[in-house]
Coordinates of N, CA and C in Angstrom, one line a residue:
X281 N 0.8 -1.2 -0.1 CA 0.0 0.0 0.0 C 0.9 1.3 0.0
X282 N 0.5 2.1 -0.8 CA 1.2 3.4 -1.0 C 0.4 4.5 -0.5
X283 N 0.8 5.3 0.7 CA -0.1 6.2 1.2 C 0.5 7.6 0.9
X284 N -0.2 8.5 0.3 CA 0.3 9.8 0.0 C -0.5 10.9 0.7
X285 N 0.1 11.9 1.3 CA -0.4 12.9 1.9 C 0.4 14.2 1.6
X286 N -0.4 15.2 1.8 CA 0.4 16.6 1.4 C 0.1 17.6 2.6
X287 N 1.1 18.2 2.9 CA 1.0 19.2 4.1 C 0.8 20.6 3.6
X288 N 0.8 20.7 2.3 CA 0.6 22.1 1.7 C 1.4 23.1 2.2
X289 N 2.7 22.7 2.6 CA 3.7 23.6 2.9 C 3.6 24.0 4.5
X290 N 2.9 23.4 5.2 CA 2.6 23.7 6.6 C 3.5 22.6 7.5
X291 N 4.3 23.2 8.2 CA 5.2 22.2 9.1 C 4.3 21.6 10.1
X292 N 3.4 22.3 10.7 CA 2.8 21.5 11.9 C 1.9 20.4 11.2
X293 N 1.3 20.6 10.1 CA 0.7 19.5 9.4 C 1.5 18.4 9.0
X294 N 2.7 18.8 8.6 CA 3.6 17.5 8.3 C 4.0 16.9 9.5
X295 N 4.3 17.5 10.6 CA 4.7 16.8 11.8 C 3.5 15.8 12.2
X296 N 2.1 16.2 12.1 CA 1.1 15.4 12.5 C 1.0 14.2 11.6
X297 N 1.3 14.4 10.2 CA 1.4 13.4 9.3 C 2.4 12.4 9.6
X298 N 3.6 12.8 9.9 CA 4.7 11.9 10.3 C 4.3 11.2 11.4
X299 N 3.8 11.7 12.4 CA 3.4 11.1 13.8 C 2.2 10.0 13.4
X300 N 1.3 10.5 12.6 CA 0.3 9.5 11.9 C 1.0 8.3 11.5
X301 N 1.9 8.4 10.7 CA 2.5 7.3 9.8 C 3.2 6.5 10.9
X302 N 3.8 7.1 11.8 CA 4.4 6.3 12.9 C 3.5 5.5 13.6
X303 N 2.3 5.9 14.0 CA 1.2 5.2 14.6 C 0.6 4.0 13.5
X304 N 0.6 4.3 12.3 CA 0.1 3.4 11.4 C 1.2 2.3 11.1
X305 N 2.4 2.4 11.6 CA 3.5 1.4 11.5 C 4.0 1.3 10.0
X306 N 4.0 2.3 9.3 CA 4.4 2.2 8.0 C 5.8 1.6 7.8
X307 N 6.1 1.0 6.8 CA 7.5 0.3 6.5 C 8.5 1.3 6.2
X308 N 8.2 2.2 5.5 CA 9.2 3.3 5.2 C 8.4 4.7 5.0
X309 N 9.3 5.8 5.2 CA 8.8 7.1 5.0 C 9.6 7.8 4.0
X310 N 8.9 8.3 2.9 CA 9.4 9.1 1.9 C 9.0 10.6 2.3
X311 N 10.0 11.6 2.4 CA 9.5 12.7 3.0 C 10.2 13.9 2.1
X312 N 9.4 14.9 1.7 CA 10.1 16.2 1.3 C 9.8 17.2 2.4
X313 N 10.7 17.6 3.2 CA 10.7 18.5 4.2 C 10.1 19.8 3.9
X314 N 9.2 20.2 4.8 CA 8.7 21.6 4.4 C 9.4 22.7 5.4
X315 N 10.0 22.3 6.3 CA 10.8 23.0 7.3 C 12.0 22.3 7.8
X316 N 13.2 22.9 7.6 CA 14.3 22.0 8.0 C 14.5 21.8 9.4
X317 N 14.2 22.8 10.4 CA 14.3 22.5 11.6 C 13.0 22.1 12.4
X318 N 11.8 22.5 12.2 CA 10.6 22.3 12.9 C 10.1 20.8 12.7
X319 N 10.6 20.1 11.8 CA 10.1 18.7 11.7 C 11.2 17.7 12.1
X320 N 12.3 18.3 12.7 CA 13.5 17.3 13.1 C 13.0 16.3 14.1
X321 N 12.2 16.7 15.2 CA 11.8 15.8 16.3 C 10.8 14.7 15.7
X322 N 10.1 14.9 14.7 CA 9.1 14.0 14.2 C 10.0 13.0 13.3
X323 N 10.9 13.5 12.6 CA 11.8 12.6 11.7 C 12.8 11.7 12.6
X324 N 13.1 12.4 13.7 CA 13.8 11.5 14.7 C 13.0 10.4 15.4
X325 N 11.9 10.9 15.6 CA 10.8 9.8 16.3 C 10.6 8.7 15.4
X326 N 10.5 8.9 14.1 CA 10.3 7.8 13.0 C 11.4 6.9 12.9
X327 N 12.5 7.5 13.0 CA 13.7 6.7 12.9 C 13.9 5.9 14.0
X328 N 13.6 6.5 15.3 CA 13.8 5.6 16.4 C 12.8 4.6 16.5
X329 N 11.5 4.6 15.8 CA 10.7 3.7 15.8 C 10.9 2.5 14.8
X330 N 12.1 2.9 14.2 CA 12.6 1.7 13.2 C 12.1 1.9 11.7
X331 N 11.6 3.1 11.4 CA 11.1 3.5 10.1 C 12.1 4.1 9.4
X332 N 12.5 3.5 8.2 CA 13.6 4.1 7.5 C 12.9 5.3 6.8
X333 N 13.7 6.5 6.9 CA 13.5 7.7 6.5 C 14.2 8.1 5.2
X334 N 13.7 8.4 4.1 CA 14.2 8.6 2.8 C 13.8 10.2 2.6
X335 N 14.8 11.1 2.6 CA 14.7 12.7 2.4 C 14.9 12.8 0.9
X336 N 14.1 13.7 0.3 CA 14.3 14.0 -1.1 C 13.8 15.5 -1.4
X337 N 14.3 16.1 -2.3 CA 14.0 17.5 -2.9 C 14.2 18.6 -1.9
X338 N 14.3 18.4 -0.6 CA 14.6 19.5 0.3 C 15.3 18.9 1.5
X339 N 15.9 19.7 2.2 CA 17.0 19.3 3.3 C 16.0 19.3 4.7
X340 N 16.6 18.5 5.6 CA 16.2 18.6 7.0 C 17.4 18.6 7.9
X341 N 17.4 19.2 9.1 CA 18.6 19.3 9.8 C 18.8 18.2 10.8
X342 N 18.8 17.1 10.4 CA 19.1 15.9 11.2 C 19.9 14.8 10.3
X343 N 20.4 13.9 10.9 CA 21.1 12.7 10.1 C 20.3 11.5 10.5
X344 N 19.1 11.6 10.8 CA 18.1 10.5 11.2 C 17.4 9.9 9.8
X345 N 17.9 9.7 8.9 CA 17.4 9.2 7.7 C 18.4 8.1 7.2
X346 N 17.8 7.3 6.2 CA 18.8 6.3 5.7 C 19.5 6.8 4.4
X347 N 18.8 7.7 3.7 CA 19.4 8.3 2.6 C 18.7 9.6 2.3
X348 N 19.6 10.5 1.5 CA 18.9 11.8 1.2 C 19.3 12.0 -0.3
X349 N 18.3 12.4 -1.1 CA 18.4 12.7 -2.5 C 18.2 14.3 -2.8
X350 N 19.2 15.0 -3.3 CA 19.1 16.4 -3.3 C 19.8 16.7 -4.8
X351 N 19.1 17.6 -5.5 CA 20.0 18.3 -6.6 C 20.6 19.4 -6.1
X352 N 21.6 20.0 -6.9 CA 22.4 21.3 -6.6 C 21.4 22.4 -6.8
X353 N 20.6 22.7 -5.9 CA 19.5 23.9 -6.1 C 20.2 25.4 -6.3
X354 N 21.4 25.5 -5.7 CA 22.1 26.7 -5.8 C 22.5 26.8 -7.4
X355 N 23.0 25.7 -7.9 CA 23.3 25.7 -9.4 C 22.2 26.0 -10.1
X356 N 21.2 25.3 -9.9 CA 19.9 25.4 -10.6 C 19.4 26.8 -10.8
X357 N 19.4 27.7 -9.7 CA 19.1 29.0 -9.5 C 20.2 29.8 -10.2
X358 N 21.4 29.5 -10.0 CA 22.5 30.3 -10.7 C 22.5 30.2 -12.3
X359 N 22.3 29.0 -12.8 CA 22.2 28.9 -14.2 C 20.8 29.6 -14.8
X360 N 19.8 29.6 -14.2 CA 18.7 30.4 -14.5 C 19.1 31.9 -14.4
X361 N 19.7 32.3 -13.2 CA 20.0 33.7 -13.0 C 21.1 34.1 -14.2
X362 N 22.0 33.3 -14.4 CA 23.1 33.7 -15.5 C 22.4 34.0 -17.0
X363 N 21.4 33.0 -17.3 CA 20.8 33.2 -18.5 C 20.0 34.6 -18.5
X364 N 19.4 34.8 -17.4 CA 18.7 36.1 -17.4 C 19.4 37.3 -17.5
X365 N 20.5 37.3 -16.7 CA 21.5 38.4 -16.7 C 22.1 38.6 -18.1
X366 N 22.5 37.4 -18.7 CA 23.0 37.5 -20.2 C 21.8 38.2 -20.9
X367 N 20.7 37.8 -21.1 CA 19.5 38.4 -21.8 C 19.4 40.0 -21.6
X368 N 19.6 40.2 -20.2 CA 19.4 41.6 -19.8 C 20.7 42.5 -19.9
X369 N 21.7 41.8 -20.3 CA 23.1 42.4 -20.3 C 23.4 43.0 -18.9
X370 N 22.9 42.5 -17.9 CA 23.0 42.9 -16.5 C 22.4 44.3 -16.2
X371 N 21.4 44.7 -16.9 CA 20.8 46.0 -16.7 C 19.2 45.8 -16.6
X372 N 18.5 46.2 -15.7 CA 17.0 46.2 -15.8 C 16.3 46.0 -14.6
X373 N 15.0 46.0 -14.6 CA 14.3 45.9 -13.5 C 13.6 44.4 -13.6
X374 N 13.7 43.6 -12.6 CA 13.1 42.2 -12.5 C 12.2 42.1 -11.4
X375 N 11.4 41.0 -11.5 CA 10.6 40.5 -10.5 C 10.8 39.1 -10.1
X376 N 10.6 38.7 -9.0 CA 11.3 37.1 -8.6 C 10.0 36.4 -8.0
X377 N 9.9 35.3 -8.5 CA 8.9 34.2 -8.0 C 9.7 33.1 -7.2
X378 N 9.6 33.2 -5.9 CA 10.2 32.0 -5.3 C 9.2 30.9 -4.9
X379 N 9.9 29.8 -4.5 CA 9.0 28.8 -4.2 C 8.3 29.1 -2.8
X380 N 8.9 28.5 -1.6 CA 8.6 28.8 -0.4 C 9.6 29.2 0.6
X381 N 9.8 30.3 1.0 CA 11.1 30.8 1.7 C 11.1 29.9 3.0
X382 N 12.2 29.5 3.3 CA 12.4 28.5 4.5 C 12.6 27.1 4.1
X383 N 12.1 26.8 2.8 CA 12.4 25.4 2.3 C 13.8 25.5 1.6
X384 N 14.6 24.6 2.0 CA 16.0 24.7 1.4 C 16.0 24.8 0.0
X385 N 15.2 24.1 -0.8 CA 15.3 24.1 -2.2 C 15.0 25.5 -2.8
X386 N 14.0 26.1 -2.1 CA 13.5 27.6 -2.6 C 14.8 28.6 -2.1
X387 N 15.3 28.4 -0.9 CA 16.4 29.3 -0.5 C 17.6 29.1 -1.3
X388 N 17.9 27.9 -1.5 CA 19.2 27.8 -2.4 C 19.1 28.3 -3.7
X389 N 18.0 28.0 -4.4 CA 17.7 28.5 -5.8 C 17.9 30.0 -5.8
X390 N 17.1 30.8 -4.7 CA 17.3 32.1 -4.8 C 18.8 32.7 -4.5
X391 N 19.5 31.9 -3.7 CA 20.9 32.1 -3.4 C 21.6 32.0 -4.8
X392 N 21.3 31.0 -5.7 CA 22.0 31.0 -7.0 C 21.5 32.3 -7.9
X393 N 20.4 32.8 -7.8 CA 20.1 33.9 -8.5 C 20.9 35.2 -7.9
X394 N 21.0 35.2 -6.8 CA 21.8 36.4 -6.0 C 23.2 36.3 -6.6
X395 N 23.8 35.1 -6.7 CA 25.1 34.8 -7.1 C 25.3 35.3 -8.7
X396 N 24.3 35.0 -9.4 CA 24.4 35.4 -10.8 C 24.3 37.0 -10.9
X397 N 23.4 37.5 -10.1 CA 23.3 39.0 -10.2 C 24.6 39.6 -9.7
X398 N 25.4 39.0 -8.6 CA 26.6 39.6 -8.2 C 27.7 39.4 -9.0
X399 N 27.5 38.4 -10.0 CA 28.6 38.0 -11.0 C 28.7 38.9 -12.2
X400 N 27.7 39.8 -12.3 CA 27.7 40.9 -13.4 C 28.8 41.9 -13.2
X401 N 29.3 42.4 -14.3 CA 30.5 43.2 -14.4 C 30.5 44.4 -13.3
X402 N 29.3 44.8 -13.0 CA 29.1 45.9 -12.2 C 28.8 45.4 -10.7
X403 N 28.9 44.0 -10.5 CA 28.6 43.7 -9.2 C 27.1 43.5 -9.0
X404 N 26.2 43.7 -10.1 CA 24.8 43.7 -9.9 C 24.1 45.0 -9.8
X405 N 24.8 46.0 -9.9 CA 24.4 47.4 -9.7 C 23.3 47.7 -10.6
X406 N 23.4 47.2 -11.8 CA 22.4 47.6 -12.9 C 21.2 46.7 -12.8
X407 N 21.1 45.8 -11.9 CA 19.7 45.1 -11.7 C 19.1 45.7 -10.6
X408 N 17.8 45.7 -10.6 CA 16.9 46.2 -9.6 C 15.8 45.1 -9.5
X409 N 15.8 44.5 -8.3 CA 14.7 43.6 -7.9 C 13.5 44.6 -7.4
X410 N 12.5 44.5 -8.2 CA 11.5 45.4 -7.9 C 10.6 44.8 -6.9
X411 N 10.3 43.5 -7.0 CA 9.6 42.8 -5.7 C 9.9 41.3 -6.0
X412 N 9.6 40.7 -4.9 CA 9.6 39.2 -4.9 C 8.5 38.5 -4.0
X413 N 8.0 37.4 -4.5 CA 7.0 36.7 -3.6 C 7.2 35.3 -3.6
X414 N 6.7 34.8 -2.6 CA 6.6 33.2 -2.6 C 5.4 32.8 -3.4
X415 N 5.5 31.8 -4.3 CA 4.4 31.3 -5.0 C 4.2 29.8 -4.9
X416 N 5.0 29.2 -4.2 CA 4.9 27.7 -3.8 C 4.8 26.9 -5.0
X417 N 5.6 27.3 -6.1 CA 5.5 26.5 -7.3 C 4.2 26.2 -7.9
X418 N 3.2 27.1 -7.6 CA 1.8 26.7 -8.1 C 1.3 27.8 -9.0
X419 N 0.4 27.2 -10.1 CA 0.1 28.2 -11.0 C -0.8 29.3 -10.4
X420 N -1.6 29.2 -9.6 CA -2.5 30.2 -9.1 C -1.9 31.2 -8.3
X421 N -1.0 30.7 -7.6 CA -0.2 31.6 -6.7 C 0.9 32.4 -7.6
X422 N 1.4 31.8 -8.4 CA 2.3 32.5 -9.5 C 1.6 33.6 -10.2
X423 N 0.4 33.3 -10.6 CA -0.4 34.3 -11.3 C -0.8 35.5 -10.5
X424 N -1.3 35.1 -9.3 CA -1.7 36.3 -8.4 C -0.6 37.1 -8.1
X425 N 0.6 36.5 -7.6 CA 1.8 37.3 -7.4 C 2.2 38.2 -8.4
X426 N 2.3 37.5 -9.6 CA 2.6 38.4 -10.9 C 1.6 39.6 -11.1
X427 N 0.3 39.3 -11.0 CA -0.8 40.1 -11.1 C -0.5 41.5 -10.2
X428 N 0.0 41.2 -8.9 CA 0.1 42.2 -8.0 C 1.4 43.0 -8.4
X429 N 2.2 42.3 -8.9 CA 3.6 43.1 -9.2 C 3.3 43.9 -10.5
X430 N 2.5 43.4 -11.3 CA 2.3 44.1 -12.7 C 1.4 45.4 -12.3
X431 N 0.6 45.3 -11.3 CA -0.1 46.5 -10.9 C 0.6 47.5 -10.4
X432 N 1.7 47.1 -9.7 CA 2.6 48.1 -8.9 C 3.7 48.5 -9.8
X433 N 4.2 47.8 -10.7 CA 5.4 48.3 -11.4 C 5.2 48.3 -12.9
X434 N 5.1 49.5 -13.5 CA 4.8 49.5 -15.0 C 6.0 49.1 -15.8
X435 N 7.3 49.1 -15.3 CA 8.6 48.8 -16.1 C 9.2 47.5 -15.7
X436 N 8.9 46.5 -16.1 CA 9.5 45.1 -15.7 C 10.1 44.6 -16.9
X437 N 11.5 44.2 -16.7 CA 12.3 43.8 -17.9 C 12.5 42.5 -17.9
X438 N 12.2 41.8 -16.8 CA 12.6 40.3 -16.7 C 11.9 39.8 -15.5
X439 N 11.6 38.4 -15.6 CA 11.1 37.6 -14.4 C 11.9 36.5 -14.2
X440 N 12.3 36.3 -13.1 CA 12.9 35.1 -12.5 C 12.1 34.2 -11.8
X441 N 11.8 33.0 -12.2 CA 11.0 32.2 -11.6 C 11.7 30.9 -11.3
X442 N 11.3 30.3 -10.0 CA 11.9 29.0 -9.8 C 11.4 27.9 -10.4
X443 N 10.3 28.0 -11.2 CA 9.7 27.3 -12.0 C 8.5 26.5 -11.6
X444 N 8.2 25.5 -12.1 CA 6.8 24.9 -11.7 C 5.8 25.7 -12.5
X445 N 4.6 25.3 -12.3 CA 3.5 26.0 -12.7 C 3.4 27.5 -12.7
X446 N 4.1 28.1 -11.6 CA 3.9 29.4 -11.4 C 4.5 30.1 -12.5
X447 N 5.4 29.6 -13.2 CA 6.1 30.3 -14.6 C 4.8 30.5 -15.4
X448 N 4.1 29.5 -15.7 CA 2.9 29.6 -16.7 C 1.9 30.7 -15.9
X449 N 1.8 30.7 -14.7 CA 0.9 31.7 -14.2 C 1.5 33.1 -14.4
X450 N 2.7 33.4 -14.4 CA 3.2 34.6 -14.7 C 2.9 35.1 -16.2
X451 N 3.2 34.2 -17.1 CA 2.9 34.4 -18.4 C 1.5 34.8 -18.7
X452 N 0.7 34.1 -18.0 CA -0.8 34.2 -18.3 C -1.2 35.6 -17.6
X453 N -0.6 35.9 -16.6 CA -0.7 37.2 -15.8 C -0.5 38.5 -16.8
X454 N 0.9 38.3 -17.5 CA 1.2 39.4 -18.4 C 0.2 39.4 -19.6
X455 N -0.2 38.3 -20.2 CA -1.2 38.3 -21.2 C -2.5 39.0 -20.8
X456 N -3.0 38.5 -19.6 CA -4.4 39.0 -19.2 C -4.2 40.7 -18.9
X457 N -3.1 41.0 -18.5 CA -2.8 42.5 -18.3 C -2.4 43.4 -19.6
X458 N -2.5 42.6 -20.7 CA -2.1 43.2 -22.0 C -0.6 43.8 -22.0
X459 N 0.1 43.2 -21.2 CA 1.5 43.6 -21.3 C 2.4 42.6 -22.1
X460 N 3.2 42.9 -22.7 CA 3.9 42.2 -23.8 C 4.9 41.3 -23.1
X461 N 4.7 40.0 -22.9 CA 5.6 39.3 -22.2 C 6.5 38.8 -23.1
X462 N 6.3 38.8 -24.6 CA 7.4 38.6 -25.4 C 8.5 39.5 -25.5
X463 N 8.4 40.6 -25.1 CA 9.5 41.6 -25.1 C 10.4 41.3 -23.9
X464 N 9.7 40.6 -22.8 CA 10.5 40.5 -21.7 C 11.6 39.3 -21.9
X465 N 12.6 39.4 -21.1 CA 13.5 38.2 -21.1 C 13.0 37.3 -19.9
X466 N 11.7 36.7 -20.2 CA 11.1 36.0 -19.0 C 11.8 34.7 -19.0
X467 N 12.3 34.3 -17.8 CA 13.0 33.3 -17.7 C 12.0 32.1 -17.3
X468 N 12.0 31.0 -18.1 CA 11.1 29.9 -18.0 C 11.7 28.7 -17.4
X469 N 11.9 29.0 -16.1 CA 12.6 27.9 -15.3 C 11.7 26.7 -15.1
X470 N 12.4 25.6 -15.6 CA 11.7 24.3 -15.6 C 11.8 23.7 -14.3
X471 N 10.8 23.0 -13.6 CA 11.1 22.3 -12.4 C 10.1 21.0 -12.4

């Protein structure tokens, strides 16, 4: 039996779900941590109960797992950022769509963008981040965040998105606002 639950990014919910899986006596726990510190006691409790924990896609600040599978999210964000900086020639106003601040994957990808900006010949002085919002890699949140930023900023030269469906939400927001997204160096980050 394969049991799937989603915490919707909420650490308290994820802790309750892990505790429920312990009570159910699952044979293994595959976990995408939503908070690297808050869920540590629950992960350690599962390990103490003899349940092998496999951590993937985001980090947790304990070693109470049997294996961890992570990509280089800083490099992911850096490659996206380098591409955008090249397209903009390190000059312009950008908006940023993050995943969820506090989740290592999101934080590391954002770090990669910052490294790309700072690698510009002028140290990034020509780039202005007008606004950034968490959009949880979701279409609806990406669209809403972009709509808010479009309403607030008339001159957007680029969009850096951590990927997922929120990138498509950004494109749709530009189209709905009658803003020319083709003129933008819109980074279509895949995730």
